[in-house]
Amino acid sequence: MLAKRSILARLVTVVAMACCVVASAAGTSAGRAPTPDPQAYVKYYVVAAEHQGQPENLTEIANRFLGGGDRSAEIYNLNAGRVQADGAGLTDPAKLHPGWHLVLPWDAAGEGVRYGQLAPGPKPTRSAPKPTSTGSASPKPSPSTSPGGPPAGSGTPSSCAATTGSSRRSNWAQLRLAADGAWDLSRGNGVMVAVVDSGVDGKLPQLKGRVAVGADVTVGNGRGDTDCLGTGTAMAGIIAASASADDTPVGIAPDATILPIRMVGPAATGRAMDASNAIEVAVSAGASVVALGSHVDLGDPTVAASISTAMNHDVVVVVGAPTKPVTVPAGGERSAAGALLLVGGVGADGQFAEEYQQGTVEVVAPGIDVATFGISGAGVLSNTGTQLAVSFVAGQAALVRAAYPDLTAVQVEERIRSTADTMEKGKTDARYGAGMINPAASVARQLDEERQVSGAQSGDGGGGTALAVLLGLGLVAAGGLVFALRFRRRANGG
C-alpha cells in the first residue's frame, strides 16, 4: 500500500511541477517585449541574368509586375540605399546585378514575385561611402530624364546663394539625444523618410547613397536631390547622415533613405498647392515617415487635406507645432492608422525656438544652435529653426519603424511620446508636451500597452497554447486525484 501511495504521490508531484514550469514560461513570455525584427515581410523579386535575352532593368520589371514602366520609380525608391548581398546597391535603374533582391510595391503580381523576409545585406561601415550616381528615381519622372543615369546638375547648382548659418559649431543636440544608444537594435534600415522642403544636396559626402532622386513639384518634372537654400539638406543630415573622417555629426537613423521633395525654390517662398502636392507625392512614392519643413503651412485647407491622405495610409507625419491658431488635421477615414506629431524646437537651456500655440507641442527636440550640414562646400554650420527639431523626431520615427515594422503609425507616435524625458527631472511642464525625445528608449523600452495588444491579437498563439497545456495538465492532475481516492476506498474496504 505504501509503495502504491508513493508512486501516486510522485505522479501528482510531477504533474504539479510541470504546471509550474509551463505557468512560469507563459508568464515570462507575456512579460517580455517581442525582439525587434527590422526585416519586414515584403514582396520582392530576385534579379536574373537576363529576361527574354536582354539584361534586366527597372522599367522592364515594372512593366512586367506592375503593368507599366512608368512605375519603375516606385521600385527605385523602395530600394535606393539598400545594401545588397554583394555589397553594392541600386544607383542606376538600367544596371542591375543578377541575384539582387528588389523590394516591390504591395500590388506587384506575376511569375517571379515572392513574399517573405529579406536577409539583411552586409552592415554598412561608418566611413563615408564612395561617390556613386544616384540614378533616376523621381516619383513622376520626366520624359527628358535619361533612364541610364542622372542628368548633370544633381547636388547643388552653381547659381545657388551661399548657405547661411554660423560657423561656430555646437554638438549639444547630438550629445543630448545620444541616438547611437539605439543602433544595436535599429539604424533605420529599410525606412524611407520624405523631406518636404528645399530639396537635398545629394552630392554631400555624408549623404551619398542615402538620397533618392525625389521630385521638384515647383516645376512639375524636376528632381529633388539638389538644394539652393540648404534647409532641406540640413534636415536630411540630421535624419540620415553617415559618419566621416572629420568627425562630422551623424544622423539619428544613418541607414534610412531620404526622399527629397522640393516645394520651395531659391526665393524661399512656398505655395500651399506645392506643399500639398509634395506630401501626396511622398506618400505615393512609399515614404512611411514624412518630415515637413518650415515652409509648409499647417493651417492651409489643401495642405490639411493632403496630411489627412497621408494619415489614411499609415504614415507618420512630423511637423512643427503651430505658431498661430489652426485646426489640426486628422485622418479622413475611420480606420486611419496614420499619425500627426507636432514638435517644438528648444535650446540647451530649454528656451523655445519659436512661440508655439499653447497646448499644441507634443514633444520637443533640439532646434536652437544645432550642428547641421551646409551646401556648396560650407561644411558643418550651426543653425536654428523648428524644422531641425522636426528632423530629429522624423529620424527617431524611422528607428522605431525599422525596429518594430508591425506597429501602426499611431503606435509609433505613442512610443515617441511615452519614452520622452521630462525637461526637468521629476517635474512635468505642459509647455513641452511629453518632453525631450529619447531615441534609444523608444526602440528599447517595453510598453505595457503594446504587450496587451500583442497578447489580445495572438489569439490561439503562444499564450493560448500555454493556457491549453495548463488546463490539460490540470485535468490530468484532477483525474489522478480521483483515481487515488477511489483506489484508497477500495483498499480500505477490502
XYZ file of C-alpha atoms in Angstrom:
494
model
C 0.000 0.000 0.000
C 2.775 2.403 0.911
C 4.512 1.642 -2.383
C 1.339 2.393 -4.334
C 0.813 5.647 -2.452
C 4.448 6.605 -3.108
C 4.062 6.048 -6.829
C 0.810 8.039 -6.872
C 2.373 10.859 -4.881
C 5.253 11.033 -7.350
C 2.827 11.192 -10.269
C 0.897 14.083 -8.720
C 4.166 15.856 -7.864
C 5.452 15.556 -11.436
C 2.189 16.927 -12.845
C 2.247 19.836 -10.390
C 5.851 20.661 -11.280
C 5.015 20.576 -14.991
C 2.155 23.009 -14.394
C 4.509 25.360 -12.550
C 7.109 25.219 -15.324
C 4.549 25.960 -18.053
C 2.975 28.733 -15.979
C 6.386 30.288 -15.420
C 7.215 30.107 -19.107
C 3.862 31.620 -20.032
C 4.378 34.472 -17.571
C 7.868 35.160 -18.865
C 6.642 35.124 -22.455
C 3.797 37.522 -21.694
C 6.100 39.931 -19.848
C 8.829 40.034 -22.442
C 8.659 42.508 -25.299
C 8.988 40.989 -28.780
C 12.502 41.048 -30.169
C 12.693 43.861 -32.714
C 12.848 42.456 -36.227
C 13.927 45.089 -38.747
C 13.193 42.746 -41.659
C 9.500 43.085 -42.512
C 7.582 40.736 -44.817
C 7.605 42.248 -48.294
C 7.034 41.394 -51.895
C 10.322 41.087 -53.754
C 11.954 39.867 -56.951
C 15.333 38.197 -57.483
C 17.094 39.765 -60.462
C 18.037 37.248 -63.155
C 20.993 37.450 -65.509
C 18.604 38.302 -68.338
C 14.957 38.258 -69.354
C 13.962 37.279 -72.889
C 17.568 37.592 -73.946
C 18.077 41.113 -72.570
C 19.702 42.357 -69.331
C 17.085 43.238 -66.730
C 16.250 46.856 -65.858
C 13.718 48.566 -63.637
C 11.471 49.756 -66.463
C 11.041 46.230 -67.808
C 10.471 44.797 -64.325
C 7.850 47.480 -63.555
C 6.104 46.760 -66.849
C 6.060 43.026 -66.114
C 4.854 43.112 -62.494
C 3.106 46.493 -62.127
C 1.527 46.954 -65.530
C 3.578 49.924 -66.648
C 7.185 51.030 -66.984
C 6.302 54.433 -65.526
C 6.146 52.792 -62.094
C 9.856 51.962 -62.168
C 10.443 54.992 -59.929
C 8.474 53.301 -57.157
C 10.782 50.271 -57.285
C 13.818 52.555 -57.270
C 12.633 54.483 -54.216
C 11.928 51.258 -52.319
C 15.467 50.003 -52.940
C 17.644 53.117 -53.022
C 20.092 52.931 -50.132
C 19.617 49.196 -49.506
C 22.858 47.226 -49.395
C 22.624 44.035 -51.450
C 24.341 40.721 -50.650
C 27.273 41.566 -52.930
C 27.893 44.814 -51.042
C 26.642 47.007 -53.884
C 23.422 48.983 -54.141
C 20.943 50.358 -56.655
C 22.183 53.593 -58.195
C 21.272 53.190 -61.882
C 17.834 51.895 -62.977
C 19.413 50.304 -66.047
C 22.190 48.446 -64.198
C 21.033 45.573 -62.026
C 23.231 42.770 -60.698
C 21.969 39.182 -61.010
C 20.960 37.889 -57.587
C 19.867 41.254 -56.196
C 16.652 41.174 -54.179
C 14.421 44.088 -55.202
C 11.572 45.119 -52.906
C 8.376 45.579 -54.927
C 5.229 47.652 -54.285
C 2.405 45.837 -52.490
C 0.334 45.363 -55.669
C 3.102 43.654 -57.691
C 1.930 40.400 -59.285
C 3.257 37.855 -61.718
C 5.555 34.882 -62.058
C 8.719 35.562 -60.105
C 7.154 37.778 -57.402
C 7.975 36.355 -53.966
C 6.787 37.185 -50.475
C 8.844 36.908 -47.305
C 11.620 38.455 -45.208
C 14.752 39.664 -46.936
C 18.041 38.781 -45.307
C 19.969 41.956 -44.381
C 22.934 42.807 -46.558
C 26.447 43.498 -45.251
C 26.395 46.026 -42.416
C 27.435 49.444 -43.736
C 30.715 50.800 -42.467
C 30.873 54.062 -40.573
C 33.204 55.599 -43.126
C 31.855 57.890 -45.795
C 30.580 55.928 -48.807
C 32.305 56.160 -52.161
C 30.815 58.561 -54.705
C 28.092 56.918 -56.773
C 25.475 58.019 -59.238
C 22.041 58.436 -57.710
C 20.157 57.227 -60.750
C 16.786 58.396 -61.976
C 14.042 57.881 -59.467
C 11.644 60.774 -59.425
C 8.195 59.573 -58.356
C 6.926 61.236 -61.529
C 9.927 61.001 -63.876
C 10.319 63.465 -66.670
C 10.473 62.094 -70.228
C 13.707 64.033 -70.664
C 15.413 62.200 -67.823
C 17.884 59.629 -69.028
C 16.933 56.126 -67.819
C 20.563 55.118 -67.669
C 21.741 57.642 -65.106
C 21.229 61.070 -63.624
C 21.378 64.205 -65.726
C 24.003 66.768 -64.946
C 23.264 69.151 -62.136
C 22.447 66.884 -59.193
C 23.733 68.219 -55.909
C 23.892 71.991 -55.660
C 23.630 74.204 -58.774
C 26.364 76.797 -59.132
C 23.740 79.561 -59.207
C 22.691 78.877 -55.605
C 23.184 81.544 -52.981
C 25.660 80.980 -50.181
C 24.383 78.948 -47.247
C 23.554 80.962 -44.171
C 24.449 79.792 -40.701
C 27.053 80.263 -38.041
C 30.429 78.554 -38.392
C 30.536 78.229 -34.615
C 29.901 74.570 -34.003
C 27.945 73.085 -31.109
C 27.298 69.364 -30.680
C 24.965 69.704 -27.704
C 21.988 68.368 -29.646
C 23.622 65.131 -30.773
C 25.191 64.613 -27.340
C 21.883 65.205 -25.551
C 19.963 62.709 -27.665
C 22.714 60.027 -27.834
C 20.986 58.229 -30.688
C 23.864 55.755 -31.019
C 22.383 54.012 -27.976
C 19.618 52.757 -30.281
C 21.807 51.471 -33.091
C 22.280 47.952 -31.758
C 18.532 47.499 -32.243
C 17.814 49.799 -35.176
C 19.567 52.165 -37.585
C 16.504 52.914 -39.718
C 17.254 50.252 -42.315
C 14.568 49.944 -44.998
C 12.620 53.045 -43.926
C 12.077 55.885 -46.389
C 11.794 59.370 -44.892
C 10.470 62.113 -47.139
C 11.867 65.599 -46.545
C 9.396 68.191 -47.840
C 11.364 71.424 -48.077
C 14.004 72.912 -50.391
C 15.430 69.660 -51.776
C 18.556 67.863 -50.563
C 22.146 68.095 -51.768
C 22.590 64.507 -52.965
C 26.324 65.016 -53.571
C 27.094 65.761 -49.951
C 29.613 63.048 -48.927
C 27.786 62.289 -45.679
C 24.549 61.658 -47.615
C 25.947 59.778 -50.609
C 23.966 56.628 -51.315
C 21.209 57.676 -48.909
C 19.317 60.153 -51.088
C 16.870 59.137 -53.793
C 16.366 61.461 -56.762
C 12.981 62.559 -55.446
C 10.945 65.275 -57.138
C 10.622 69.020 -57.603
C 6.932 69.876 -57.506
C 7.613 73.563 -58.130
C 8.363 72.784 -61.797
C 6.370 69.580 -62.156
C 9.023 67.291 -63.597
C 12.316 68.099 -61.885
C 14.412 66.211 -59.377
C 14.706 66.850 -55.659
C 18.329 65.929 -54.973
C 19.598 69.481 -55.442
C 19.287 72.305 -52.938
C 19.738 76.045 -53.269
C 18.546 77.080 -49.813
C 20.198 74.473 -47.606
C 17.298 73.955 -45.193
C 16.309 70.621 -46.724
C 19.919 69.410 -46.693
C 20.237 70.358 -43.028
C 17.107 68.338 -42.253
C 18.322 65.312 -44.210
C 21.702 65.399 -42.457
C 20.066 65.305 -39.044
C 17.969 62.331 -40.133
C 20.401 60.095 -42.013
C 23.962 61.458 -42.360
C 26.783 58.928 -42.074
C 29.953 59.321 -40.036
C 33.080 60.651 -41.738
C 36.769 61.052 -41.037
C 36.463 64.660 -39.880
C 34.080 63.739 -37.054
C 31.010 65.423 -38.519
C 27.585 64.891 -36.927
C 25.893 61.549 -37.581
C 22.192 61.286 -38.348
C 19.658 59.802 -35.947
C 18.881 56.943 -38.384
C 22.005 56.593 -40.552
C 20.668 53.639 -42.574
C 17.381 55.294 -43.550
C 16.729 56.507 -47.094
C 15.908 60.157 -47.771
C 13.275 61.032 -50.371
C 13.727 64.761 -51.124
C 10.619 66.606 -52.304
C 11.266 70.244 -53.208
C 8.301 72.545 -52.683
C 10.190 75.831 -52.320
C 12.688 77.429 -54.679
C 15.658 79.797 -54.293
C 13.344 82.680 -53.398
C 12.392 80.837 -50.172
C 8.689 81.373 -50.764
C 6.445 78.329 -50.784
C 2.945 77.871 -52.175
C 0.308 75.866 -50.360
C -0.536 73.902 -53.507
C 3.111 72.870 -53.924
C 3.260 71.762 -50.298
C 0.066 69.765 -50.759
C 1.360 68.091 -53.923
C 4.698 67.367 -52.259
C 3.023 65.475 -49.407
C 0.954 63.376 -51.798
C 3.976 62.607 -53.978
C 5.872 61.475 -50.873
C 3.047 59.131 -49.871
C 2.616 57.706 -53.375
C 6.377 57.021 -53.544
C 6.201 54.857 -50.433
C 7.540 57.096 -47.651
C 6.396 55.827 -44.231
C 7.700 58.939 -42.445
C 7.205 62.482 -43.786
C 9.119 65.439 -42.324
C 7.560 68.806 -43.182
C 9.833 71.845 -43.257
C 9.091 75.370 -42.101
C 7.677 76.426 -45.488
C 4.597 74.189 -45.054
C 1.504 75.998 -43.733
C -0.340 73.550 -41.477
C -3.424 75.749 -41.453
C -4.000 75.760 -45.225
C -7.002 73.594 -46.214
C -5.231 71.949 -49.167
C -2.230 71.076 -47.003
C -4.512 69.739 -44.278
C -6.309 67.562 -46.831
C -3.016 66.068 -48.031
C -1.913 65.390 -44.469
C -5.210 63.571 -43.913
C -4.476 61.493 -47.011
C -1.072 60.583 -45.597
C -2.654 59.579 -42.294
C -5.086 57.331 -44.165
C -2.019 55.455 -45.485
C -0.427 54.693 -42.088
C 2.230 57.413 -42.444
C 3.928 59.231 -39.571
C 3.776 62.947 -40.450
C 6.106 65.140 -38.390
C 5.636 68.920 -38.430
C 6.461 71.904 -36.285
C 3.896 72.906 -33.667
C 1.792 75.826 -34.953
C 2.638 79.405 -34.045
C -0.867 80.617 -34.910
C -4.342 79.186 -34.288
C -5.075 76.283 -36.651
C -7.351 73.283 -36.882
C -5.061 70.267 -36.619
C -5.686 67.801 -39.492
C -6.963 64.309 -38.755
C -7.303 61.121 -40.771
C -10.229 61.278 -43.162
C -11.155 57.614 -42.675
C -12.387 55.945 -39.510
C -9.793 53.187 -39.915
C -6.897 55.618 -40.470
C -3.777 54.392 -38.685
C -1.553 57.366 -39.511
C -0.288 59.936 -37.040
C 0.498 63.643 -36.977
C 3.203 64.589 -34.478
C 3.561 68.271 -33.501
C 7.105 69.192 -32.455
C 8.619 72.136 -30.651
C 12.253 73.181 -31.006
C 14.304 74.059 -27.922
C 17.814 75.091 -26.972
C 20.163 73.534 -24.449
C 18.612 75.738 -21.737
C 15.028 74.814 -22.634
C 14.310 78.065 -24.481
C 11.809 77.650 -27.323
C 12.878 78.318 -30.916
C 9.501 79.983 -31.584
C 6.364 80.997 -29.721
C 4.124 77.989 -30.216
C 0.397 77.940 -29.589
C -0.374 76.878 -26.048
C -1.086 73.169 -25.666
C -0.010 72.205 -29.196
C 3.517 70.887 -28.538
C 3.512 67.089 -28.153
C 7.270 66.528 -27.825
C 10.355 68.704 -28.097
C 13.751 68.202 -29.742
C 16.843 70.363 -30.302
C 16.046 73.344 -32.524
C 18.490 76.059 -31.416
C 22.214 76.150 -32.132
C 22.152 72.743 -33.842
C 25.112 71.410 -35.861
C 23.961 70.804 -39.451
C 25.464 70.368 -42.905
C 25.625 73.272 -45.332
C 25.561 73.228 -49.131
C 28.169 74.498 -51.591
C 31.032 73.099 -49.530
C 30.089 75.144 -46.470
C 30.790 72.209 -44.133
C 29.251 71.994 -40.673
C 27.231 75.021 -39.588
C 25.197 75.952 -36.529
C 21.558 76.678 -37.301
C 18.279 77.371 -35.540
C 14.705 76.521 -36.508
C 11.769 74.286 -35.700
C 12.420 72.257 -38.858
C 15.603 70.951 -37.219
C 13.590 69.612 -34.277
C 11.179 68.058 -36.775
C 14.139 66.264 -38.373
C 15.311 64.742 -35.096
C 11.829 63.362 -34.447
C 11.488 62.078 -38.021
C 14.791 60.237 -37.623
C 13.524 58.737 -34.377
C 10.330 57.609 -36.121
C 12.500 55.842 -38.720
C 14.337 53.998 -35.927
C 11.068 52.799 -34.411
C 9.518 51.804 -37.742
C 12.614 49.747 -38.620
C 12.758 48.070 -35.200
C 9.014 47.366 -34.981
C 7.678 47.091 -38.548
C 4.300 45.745 -37.393
C 3.414 48.858 -35.401
C 0.962 51.338 -36.875
C 1.915 54.984 -37.201
C -0.249 55.748 -34.169
C 1.718 53.207 -32.124
C 4.993 54.700 -33.359
C 3.800 58.115 -32.220
C 2.860 56.682 -28.832
C 6.338 55.154 -28.433
C 7.940 58.506 -29.146
C 5.671 60.314 -26.679
C 5.714 57.752 -23.864
C 9.505 57.371 -23.870
C 10.266 61.114 -23.867
C 12.108 62.595 -20.878
C 10.721 65.459 -18.818
C 12.716 68.633 -19.306
C 13.416 68.897 -15.594
C 13.814 65.650 -13.690
C 10.770 64.837 -11.621
C 8.767 67.802 -12.925
C 6.208 67.866 -15.729
C 5.804 71.051 -17.751
C 2.856 71.080 -20.161
C 4.598 73.635 -22.375
C 6.989 70.898 -23.524
C 4.319 68.247 -24.078
C 5.688 64.799 -23.171
C 9.212 66.253 -23.040
C 12.532 65.763 -24.835
C 12.625 62.790 -27.202
C 14.766 59.784 -26.257
C 15.703 57.765 -29.393
C 17.378 54.888 -27.529
C 14.472 54.396 -25.126
C 11.936 54.498 -27.953
C 13.338 51.312 -29.506
C 14.482 49.508 -26.345
C 11.789 50.138 -23.749
C 8.938 47.671 -23.207
C 5.475 49.228 -23.315
C 2.599 47.633 -21.419
C 0.038 48.839 -23.960
C 1.805 47.020 -26.807
C 2.143 43.865 -24.680
C -1.595 43.855 -24.038
C -2.416 44.417 -27.710
C 0.061 41.696 -28.697
C -1.493 39.269 -26.251
C -5.007 40.045 -27.475
C -4.002 39.681 -31.123
C -2.152 36.425 -30.571
C -5.474 34.603 -30.056
C -4.607 30.915 -30.087
C -0.899 31.712 -30.310
C 1.722 31.229 -27.609
C -0.465 32.474 -24.723
C -3.455 30.404 -25.833
C -1.305 27.291 -26.272
C 0.212 27.671 -22.812
C -3.251 28.057 -21.300
C -4.481 24.934 -23.080
C -1.486 22.984 -21.796
C -2.137 24.200 -18.248
C -5.783 23.184 -18.457
C -4.837 19.784 -19.836
C -2.307 19.154 -17.103
C -4.824 20.313 -14.513
C -7.346 17.804 -15.799
C -4.721 15.049 -15.649
C -3.911 16.019 -12.071
C -7.596 16.045 -11.119
C -8.098 12.654 -12.725
C -5.130 11.306 -10.815
C -6.564 12.534 -7.516
C -9.978 10.983 -8.240
C -8.308 7.697 -9.096
C -6.271 7.856 -5.871
C -9.362 8.409 -3.740
C -11.242 5.510 -5.332
C -8.221 3.231 -5.014
C -7.886 4.118 -1.345
C -11.583 3.434 -0.636
C -11.369 0.036 -2.286
C -8.211 -0.810 -0.359
C -9.804 0.179 2.925
C -12.979 -1.698 2.090
C -11.002 -4.841 1.257
